[in-house]
């Protein structure tokens, strides 16, 4: 089955700096890669996703890049703000299919004022 | 439009007791999922369903049973709860052929 590795487990950055979280996946059949943000005690919230036919996607301060050959994808957050502090999860699946998501173990992002 | 809802929000059980968690969605989604979230482990898939009357095992199905008698509801049962099942349980749903899964608010279960 699919295996998703996520690094780092904790990331502390100064407010206004950029943050990068990286994930690798094992199953070359996976073609859908979402990123979720989870605040303490809340449900995961989708913040951005990408399909394997696209190399990069951007939404305001958030971007995701995908390298299918190397089987890795990354989340980039620019101009970080205090409200960006949360746990971020990457995931992979066969998009459009019935299979569930395989998640990474999460990155605790801390924005230092 | 409530989206995905879960009942109950919190529950404490003693070892050996049974209970059922209810997930309901009003988006007419075909696919529904149950995940558990443990500290440092991310979310892991327990069971899923592609439609009324169908269920399938996920990554960590042992100790759980599920049923999907109605399209809008997906039940997760623990027949004999164990401390290892202490976790936060999330339900999710999505359209057949779609990508995005929509998550419920979660149920925090403690087994003593």
PDB file of C-alpha atoms in Angstrom:
ATOM      1  CA  UNK A   1       0.000   0.000   0.000  1.00  0.00           C
ATOM      2  CA  UNK A   2       0.888   3.675  -0.085  1.00  0.00           C
ATOM      3  CA  UNK A   3       3.353   5.136   2.408  1.00  0.00           C
ATOM      4  CA  UNK A   4       3.743   8.882   2.955  1.00  0.00           C
ATOM      5  CA  UNK A   5       6.716  10.370   4.815  1.00  0.00           C
ATOM      6  CA  UNK A   6       6.585  13.986   6.017  1.00  0.00           C
ATOM      7  CA  UNK A   7       9.373  16.278   7.257  1.00  0.00           C
ATOM      8  CA  UNK A   8      10.070  18.075   9.472  1.00  0.00           C
ATOM      9  CA  UNK A   9       7.876  17.084  12.412  1.00  0.00           C
ATOM     10  CA  UNK A  10       8.260  20.573  13.918  1.00  0.00           C
ATOM     11  CA  UNK A  11       9.114  23.820  12.116  1.00  0.00           C
ATOM     12  CA  UNK A  12       9.627  27.169  13.819  1.00  0.00           C
ATOM     13  CA  UNK A  13       9.931  30.304  11.658  1.00  0.00           C
ATOM     14  CA  UNK A  14       9.906  34.038  12.284  1.00  0.00           C
ATOM     15  CA  UNK A  15       6.747  35.893  11.332  1.00  0.00           C
ATOM     16  CA  UNK A  16       7.089  37.118   7.763  1.00  0.00           C
ATOM     17  CA  UNK A  17       9.546  34.393   6.741  1.00  0.00           C
ATOM     18  CA  UNK A  18       8.720  31.432   4.481  1.00  0.00           C
ATOM     19  CA  UNK A  19       8.002  27.875   5.585  1.00  0.00           C
ATOM     20  CA  UNK A  20       8.515  24.703   3.544  1.00  0.00           C
ATOM     21  CA  UNK A  21       7.174  21.250   4.426  1.00  0.00           C
ATOM     22  CA  UNK A  22       8.175  18.204   2.379  1.00  0.00           C
ATOM     23  CA  UNK A  23       6.540  14.843   1.730  1.00  0.00           C
ATOM     24  CA  UNK A  24       7.471  11.740  -0.198  1.00  0.00           C
ATOM     25  CA  UNK A  25       5.159   8.956  -1.352  1.00  0.00           C
ATOM     26  CA  UNK A  26       5.800   5.384  -2.432  1.00  0.00           C
ATOM     27  CA  UNK A  27       2.993   4.385  -4.821  1.00  0.00           C
ATOM     28  CA  UNK A  28       3.516   5.722  -8.337  1.00  0.00           C
ATOM     29  CA  UNK A  29      -0.224   5.178  -9.007  1.00  0.00           C
ATOM     30  CA  UNK A  30      -1.157   7.965  -6.561  1.00  0.00           C
ATOM     31  CA  UNK A  31      -2.270  11.039  -8.451  1.00  0.00           C
ATOM     32  CA  UNK A  32      -3.956  13.315  -5.917  1.00  0.00           C
ATOM     33  CA  UNK A  33      -2.021  15.163  -3.203  1.00  0.00           C
ATOM     34  CA  UNK A  34      -3.916  17.369  -0.735  1.00  0.00           C
ATOM     35  CA  UNK A  35      -2.589  19.423   2.149  1.00  0.00           C
ATOM     36  CA  UNK A  36      -4.621  19.882   5.327  1.00  0.00           C
ATOM     37  CA  UNK A  37      -4.316  22.378   8.153  1.00  0.00           C
ATOM     38  CA  UNK A  38      -5.509  21.306  11.572  1.00  0.00           C
ATOM     39  CA  UNK A  39      -5.872  23.617  14.534  1.00  0.00           C
ATOM     40  CA  UNK A  40      -6.007  22.222  18.051  1.00  0.00           C
ATOM     41  CA  UNK A  41      -9.243  20.332  18.672  1.00  0.00           C
ATOM     42  CA  UNK A  42     -10.571  20.978  15.162  1.00  0.00           C
ATOM     43  CA  UNK A  43     -11.117  18.928  12.029  1.00  0.00           C
ATOM     44  CA  UNK A  44      -8.555  18.884   9.192  1.00  0.00           C
ATOM     45  CA  UNK A  45      -9.244  21.643   6.671  1.00  0.00           C
ATOM     46  CA  UNK A  46      -8.127  21.364   3.051  1.00  0.00           C
ATOM     47  CA  UNK A  47      -5.900  24.323   2.169  1.00  0.00           C
ATOM     48  CA  UNK A  48      -4.575  23.309  -1.244  1.00  0.00           C
ATOM     49  CA  UNK A  49      -4.336  20.226  -3.428  1.00  0.00           C
ATOM     50  CA  UNK A  50      -2.638  19.155  -6.627  1.00  0.00           C
ATOM     51  CA  UNK A  51      -3.096  16.443  -9.205  1.00  0.00           C
ATOM     52  CA  UNK A  52      -0.224  14.616 -10.826  1.00  0.00           C
ATOM     53  CA  UNK A  53      -0.765  16.232 -14.220  1.00  0.00           C
ATOM     54  CA  UNK A  54       0.252  19.594 -12.709  1.00  0.00           C
ATOM     55  CA  UNK A  55       3.712  20.505 -11.412  1.00  0.00           C
ATOM     56  CA  UNK A  56       2.807  23.517  -9.305  1.00  0.00           C
ATOM     57  CA  UNK A  57      -0.254  25.249  -7.919  1.00  0.00           C
ATOM     58  CA  UNK A  58      -0.521  28.510  -6.054  1.00  0.00           C
ATOM     59  CA  UNK A  59      -3.231  30.168  -3.982  1.00  0.00           C
ATOM     60  CA  UNK A  60      -2.217  33.551  -2.565  1.00  0.00           C
ATOM     61  CA  UNK A  61       0.523  32.852   0.042  1.00  0.00           C
ATOM     62  CA  UNK A  62       0.344  29.073  -0.319  1.00  0.00           C
ATOM     63  CA  UNK A  63       1.862  26.952  -3.069  1.00  0.00           C
ATOM     64  CA  UNK A  64       2.393  23.256  -3.666  1.00  0.00           C
ATOM     65  CA  UNK A  65       4.988  21.702  -5.966  1.00  0.00           C
ATOM     66  CA  UNK A  66       5.050  18.110  -7.197  1.00  0.00           C
ATOM     67  CA  UNK A  67       7.918  16.064  -8.633  1.00  0.00           C
ATOM     68  CA  UNK A  68       6.389  12.841  -9.975  1.00  0.00           C
ATOM     69  CA  UNK A  69       9.720  11.338 -10.964  1.00  0.00           C
ATOM     70  CA  UNK A  70      11.158  11.701  -7.483  1.00  0.00           C
ATOM     71  CA  UNK A  71       7.760  11.045  -5.840  1.00  0.00           C
ATOM     72  CA  UNK A  72       7.864  14.062  -3.605  1.00  0.00           C
ATOM     73  CA  UNK A  73       5.731  17.145  -3.095  1.00  0.00           C
ATOM     74  CA  UNK A  74       6.128  20.231  -0.944  1.00  0.00           C
ATOM     75  CA  UNK A  75       4.033  22.937   0.687  1.00  0.00           C
ATOM     76  CA  UNK A  76       5.360  26.482   0.602  1.00  0.00           C
ATOM     77  CA  UNK A  77       3.913  29.243   2.777  1.00  0.00           C
ATOM     78  CA  UNK A  78       5.253  32.752   2.200  1.00  0.00           C
ATOM     79  CA  UNK A  79       4.979  35.835   4.445  1.00  0.00           C
ATOM     80  CA  UNK A  80       3.941  33.691   7.392  1.00  0.00           C
ATOM     81  CA  UNK A  81       1.480  35.123   9.899  1.00  0.00           C
ATOM     82  CA  UNK A  82       0.568  34.085  13.472  1.00  0.00           C
ATOM     83  CA  UNK A  83      -2.653  32.489  12.239  1.00  0.00           C
ATOM     84  CA  UNK A  84      -0.578  30.075  10.145  1.00  0.00           C
ATOM     85  CA  UNK A  85       0.461  28.309  13.370  1.00  0.00           C
ATOM     86  CA  UNK A  86      -1.121  24.824  13.243  1.00  0.00           C
ATOM     87  CA  UNK A  87      -0.373  21.209  12.345  1.00  0.00           C
ATOM     88  CA  UNK A  88      -0.123  20.567   8.610  1.00  0.00           C
ATOM     89  CA  UNK A  89      -0.670  17.159   7.018  1.00  0.00           C
ATOM     90  CA  UNK A  90       0.147  15.988   3.530  1.00  0.00           C
ATOM     91  CA  UNK A  91      -1.711  13.061   1.998  1.00  0.00           C
ATOM     92  CA  UNK A  92      -1.811  10.961  -1.152  1.00  0.00           C
ATOM     93  CA  UNK A  93      -4.446   8.883  -2.917  1.00  0.00           C
ATOM     94  CA  UNK A  94      -5.746   7.650  -6.214  1.00  0.00           C
ATOM     95  CA  UNK A  95      -7.856  10.715  -6.856  1.00  0.00           C
ATOM     96  CA  UNK A  96     -11.394  10.097  -8.040  1.00  0.00           C
ATOM     97  CA  UNK A  97     -11.249   6.534  -6.774  1.00  0.00           C
ATOM     98  CA  UNK A  98     -12.837   5.137  -3.636  1.00  0.00           C
ATOM     99  CA  UNK A  99      -9.604   4.538  -1.740  1.00  0.00           C
ATOM    100  CA  UNK A 100      -9.063   6.701   1.283  1.00  0.00           C
ATOM    101  CA  UNK A 101      -6.231   9.126   1.864  1.00  0.00           C
ATOM    102  CA  UNK A 102      -2.853   8.043   3.218  1.00  0.00           C
ATOM    103  CA  UNK A 103      -1.563  10.775   5.499  1.00  0.00           C
ATOM    104  CA  UNK A 104       1.871  11.859   6.607  1.00  0.00           C
ATOM    105  CA  UNK A 105       2.463  12.184  10.335  1.00  0.00           C
ATOM    106  CA  UNK A 106       2.139  15.945  10.369  1.00  0.00           C
ATOM    107  CA  UNK A 107       4.278  19.049  10.845  1.00  0.00           C
ATOM    108  CA  UNK A 108       3.726  21.382  13.763  1.00  0.00           C
ATOM    109  CA  UNK A 109       4.352  24.864  12.333  1.00  0.00           C
ATOM    110  CA  UNK A 110       5.153  27.530  14.923  1.00  0.00           C
ATOM    111  CA  UNK A 111       5.235  31.184  13.863  1.00  0.00           C
ATOM    112  CA  UNK A 112       7.460  33.218  16.195  1.00  0.00           C
ATOM    113  CA  UNK A 113       6.401  36.891  16.594  1.00  0.00           C
TER     114      UNK A 113
ATOM    115  CA  UNK B   1     -26.620  22.405   4.846  1.00  0.00           C
ATOM    116  CA  UNK B   2     -24.791  20.877   7.829  1.00  0.00           C
ATOM    117  CA  UNK B   3     -22.103  19.044   5.811  1.00  0.00           C
ATOM    118  CA  UNK B   4     -20.648  16.123   7.771  1.00  0.00           C
ATOM    119  CA  UNK B   5     -21.753  15.678  11.374  1.00  0.00           C
ATOM    120  CA  UNK B   6     -20.665  13.176  14.018  1.00  0.00           C
ATOM    121  CA  UNK B   7     -22.340  11.905  17.180  1.00  0.00           C
ATOM    122  CA  UNK B   8     -21.265  11.931  19.973  1.00  0.00           C
ATOM    123  CA  UNK B   9     -18.540  14.574  20.352  1.00  0.00           C
ATOM    124  CA  UNK B  10     -16.983  12.929  23.410  1.00  0.00           C
ATOM    125  CA  UNK B  11     -17.329   9.534  25.068  1.00  0.00           C
ATOM    126  CA  UNK B  12     -15.621   7.634  27.865  1.00  0.00           C
ATOM    127  CA  UNK B  13     -15.897   3.838  27.907  1.00  0.00           C
ATOM    128  CA  UNK B  14     -14.668   1.109  30.161  1.00  0.00           C
ATOM    129  CA  UNK B  15     -12.682  -1.779  28.687  1.00  0.00           C
ATOM    130  CA  UNK B  16     -15.041  -4.346  27.203  1.00  0.00           C
ATOM    131  CA  UNK B  17     -17.975  -1.985  26.672  1.00  0.00           C
ATOM    132  CA  UNK B  18     -19.467  -1.470  23.234  1.00  0.00           C
ATOM    133  CA  UNK B  19     -20.586   1.639  21.418  1.00  0.00           C
ATOM    134  CA  UNK B  20     -21.517   3.013  18.013  1.00  0.00           C
ATOM    135  CA  UNK B  21     -20.319   6.248  16.460  1.00  0.00           C
ATOM    136  CA  UNK B  22     -22.629   7.880  13.937  1.00  0.00           C
ATOM    137  CA  UNK B  23     -21.572   9.869  10.901  1.00  0.00           C
ATOM    138  CA  UNK B  24     -24.144  11.692   8.801  1.00  0.00           C
ATOM    139  CA  UNK B  25     -23.759  13.777   5.626  1.00  0.00           C
ATOM    140  CA  UNK B  26     -26.317  15.811   3.714  1.00  0.00           C
ATOM    141  CA  UNK B  27     -24.273  16.353   0.533  1.00  0.00           C
ATOM    142  CA  UNK B  28     -25.489  13.210  -1.234  1.00  0.00           C
ATOM    143  CA  UNK B  29     -21.944  11.847  -1.314  1.00  0.00           C
ATOM    144  CA  UNK B  30     -21.474   8.240  -2.393  1.00  0.00           C
ATOM    145  CA  UNK B  31     -18.200   7.553  -0.587  1.00  0.00           C
ATOM    146  CA  UNK B  32     -17.746   7.692   3.192  1.00  0.00           C
ATOM    147  CA  UNK B  33     -14.717   7.014   5.404  1.00  0.00           C
ATOM    148  CA  UNK B  34     -13.738   6.469   9.016  1.00  0.00           C
ATOM    149  CA  UNK B  35     -10.266   7.528  10.215  1.00  0.00           C
ATOM    150  CA  UNK B  36      -8.600   7.511  13.589  1.00  0.00           C
ATOM    151  CA  UNK B  37      -6.045  10.090  14.709  1.00  0.00           C
ATOM    152  CA  UNK B  38      -3.478   9.335  17.372  1.00  0.00           C
ATOM    153  CA  UNK B  39      -0.746  11.704  18.611  1.00  0.00           C
ATOM    154  CA  UNK B  40       2.196  11.731  16.220  1.00  0.00           C
ATOM    155  CA  UNK B  41       0.540   9.262  13.844  1.00  0.00           C
ATOM    156  CA  UNK B  42      -1.518  11.384  11.482  1.00  0.00           C
ATOM    157  CA  UNK B  43      -4.889  10.017  10.352  1.00  0.00           C
ATOM    158  CA  UNK B  44      -5.250   6.345   9.476  1.00  0.00           C
ATOM    159  CA  UNK B  45      -8.096   4.775   7.513  1.00  0.00           C
ATOM    160  CA  UNK B  46     -10.223   2.243   9.424  1.00  0.00           C
ATOM    161  CA  UNK B  47     -13.037   1.341   6.992  1.00  0.00           C
ATOM    162  CA  UNK B  48     -14.768   2.938   4.060  1.00  0.00           C
ATOM    163  CA  UNK B  49     -17.915   2.559   1.970  1.00  0.00           C
ATOM    164  CA  UNK B  50     -18.595   3.210  -1.703  1.00  0.00           C
ATOM    165  CA  UNK B  51     -22.355   3.079  -1.343  1.00  0.00           C
ATOM    166  CA  UNK B  52     -25.364   1.877   0.569  1.00  0.00           C
ATOM    167  CA  UNK B  53     -24.898  -1.686   1.757  1.00  0.00           C
ATOM    168  CA  UNK B  54     -21.162  -1.862   0.912  1.00  0.00           C
ATOM    169  CA  UNK B  55     -18.116  -1.587   3.162  1.00  0.00           C
ATOM    170  CA  UNK B  56     -14.396  -2.276   2.827  1.00  0.00           C
ATOM    171  CA  UNK B  57     -11.388  -2.500   5.145  1.00  0.00           C
ATOM    172  CA  UNK B  58      -8.788   0.213   5.400  1.00  0.00           C
ATOM    173  CA  UNK B  59      -5.345   0.239   6.980  1.00  0.00           C
ATOM    174  CA  UNK B  60      -6.361  -0.438  10.622  1.00  0.00           C
ATOM    175  CA  UNK B  61      -9.731  -2.312  10.623  1.00  0.00           C
ATOM    176  CA  UNK B  62      -9.192  -4.742  13.521  1.00  0.00           C
ATOM    177  CA  UNK B  63     -11.574  -4.282  16.457  1.00  0.00           C
ATOM    178  CA  UNK B  64     -14.087  -2.231  14.456  1.00  0.00           C
ATOM    179  CA  UNK B  65     -17.179  -2.965  12.414  1.00  0.00           C
ATOM    180  CA  UNK B  66     -19.113  -0.645  10.126  1.00  0.00           C
ATOM    181  CA  UNK B  67     -22.480  -0.464   8.443  1.00  0.00           C
ATOM    182  CA  UNK B  68     -23.983   1.739   5.722  1.00  0.00           C
ATOM    183  CA  UNK B  69     -27.714   1.035   5.703  1.00  0.00           C
ATOM    184  CA  UNK B  70     -28.579   4.485   4.364  1.00  0.00           C
ATOM    185  CA  UNK B  71     -26.581   6.567   1.896  1.00  0.00           C
ATOM    186  CA  UNK B  72     -26.326   9.501   4.280  1.00  0.00           C
ATOM    187  CA  UNK B  73     -25.177   7.527   7.353  1.00  0.00           C
ATOM    188  CA  UNK B  74     -22.040   5.539   8.140  1.00  0.00           C
ATOM    189  CA  UNK B  75     -21.816   3.801  11.515  1.00  0.00           C
ATOM    190  CA  UNK B  76     -18.616   2.716  13.276  1.00  0.00           C
ATOM    191  CA  UNK B  77     -18.988   0.084  15.989  1.00  0.00           C
ATOM    192  CA  UNK B  78     -16.686  -1.092  18.736  1.00  0.00           C
ATOM    193  CA  UNK B  79     -17.928  -4.428  20.056  1.00  0.00           C
ATOM    194  CA  UNK B  80     -15.480  -4.736  22.974  1.00  0.00           C
ATOM    195  CA  UNK B  81     -13.528  -1.543  23.526  1.00  0.00           C
ATOM    196  CA  UNK B  82      -9.824  -1.676  24.429  1.00  0.00           C
ATOM    197  CA  UNK B  83      -7.534   1.092  25.751  1.00  0.00           C
ATOM    198  CA  UNK B  84      -5.659   0.955  22.406  1.00  0.00           C
ATOM    199  CA  UNK B  85      -8.821   2.334  20.780  1.00  0.00           C
ATOM    200  CA  UNK B  86      -8.507   5.599  22.704  1.00  0.00           C
ATOM    201  CA  UNK B  87      -8.291   8.082  19.863  1.00  0.00           C
ATOM    202  CA  UNK B  88     -10.013  10.855  17.959  1.00  0.00           C
ATOM    203  CA  UNK B  89     -12.265   9.469  15.232  1.00  0.00           C
ATOM    204  CA  UNK B  90     -12.999  11.453  12.085  1.00  0.00           C
ATOM    205  CA  UNK B  91     -15.570  10.671   9.455  1.00  0.00           C
ATOM    206  CA  UNK B  92     -15.260  11.995   5.904  1.00  0.00           C
ATOM    207  CA  UNK B  93     -17.241  11.847   2.684  1.00  0.00           C
ATOM    208  CA  UNK B  94     -16.783  12.682  -0.976  1.00  0.00           C
ATOM    209  CA  UNK B  95     -18.523  12.459  -4.322  1.00  0.00           C
ATOM    210  CA  UNK B  96     -17.869   9.424  -6.507  1.00  0.00           C
ATOM    211  CA  UNK B  97     -15.204  10.495  -9.012  1.00  0.00           C
ATOM    212  CA  UNK B  98     -14.303  13.529  -6.950  1.00  0.00           C
ATOM    213  CA  UNK B  99     -11.070  14.317  -5.132  1.00  0.00           C
ATOM    214  CA  UNK B 100     -11.834  16.358  -2.039  1.00  0.00           C
ATOM    215  CA  UNK B 101     -12.894  14.641   1.161  1.00  0.00           C
ATOM    216  CA  UNK B 102     -15.012  16.622   3.605  1.00  0.00           C
ATOM    217  CA  UNK B 103     -14.367  15.906   7.261  1.00  0.00           C
ATOM    218  CA  UNK B 104     -16.688  15.850  10.258  1.00  0.00           C
ATOM    219  CA  UNK B 105     -15.783  17.561  13.565  1.00  0.00           C
ATOM    220  CA  UNK B 106     -14.507  14.374  15.201  1.00  0.00           C
ATOM    221  CA  UNK B 107     -15.368  12.195  18.208  1.00  0.00           C
ATOM    222  CA  UNK B 108     -12.924  12.013  21.092  1.00  0.00           C
ATOM    223  CA  UNK B 109     -13.102   8.516  22.617  1.00  0.00           C
ATOM    224  CA  UNK B 110     -11.335   7.452  25.796  1.00  0.00           C
ATOM    225  CA  UNK B 111     -11.281   3.800  26.856  1.00  0.00           C
ATOM    226  CA  UNK B 112     -10.293   3.223  30.477  1.00  0.00           C
TER     227      UNK B 112
END
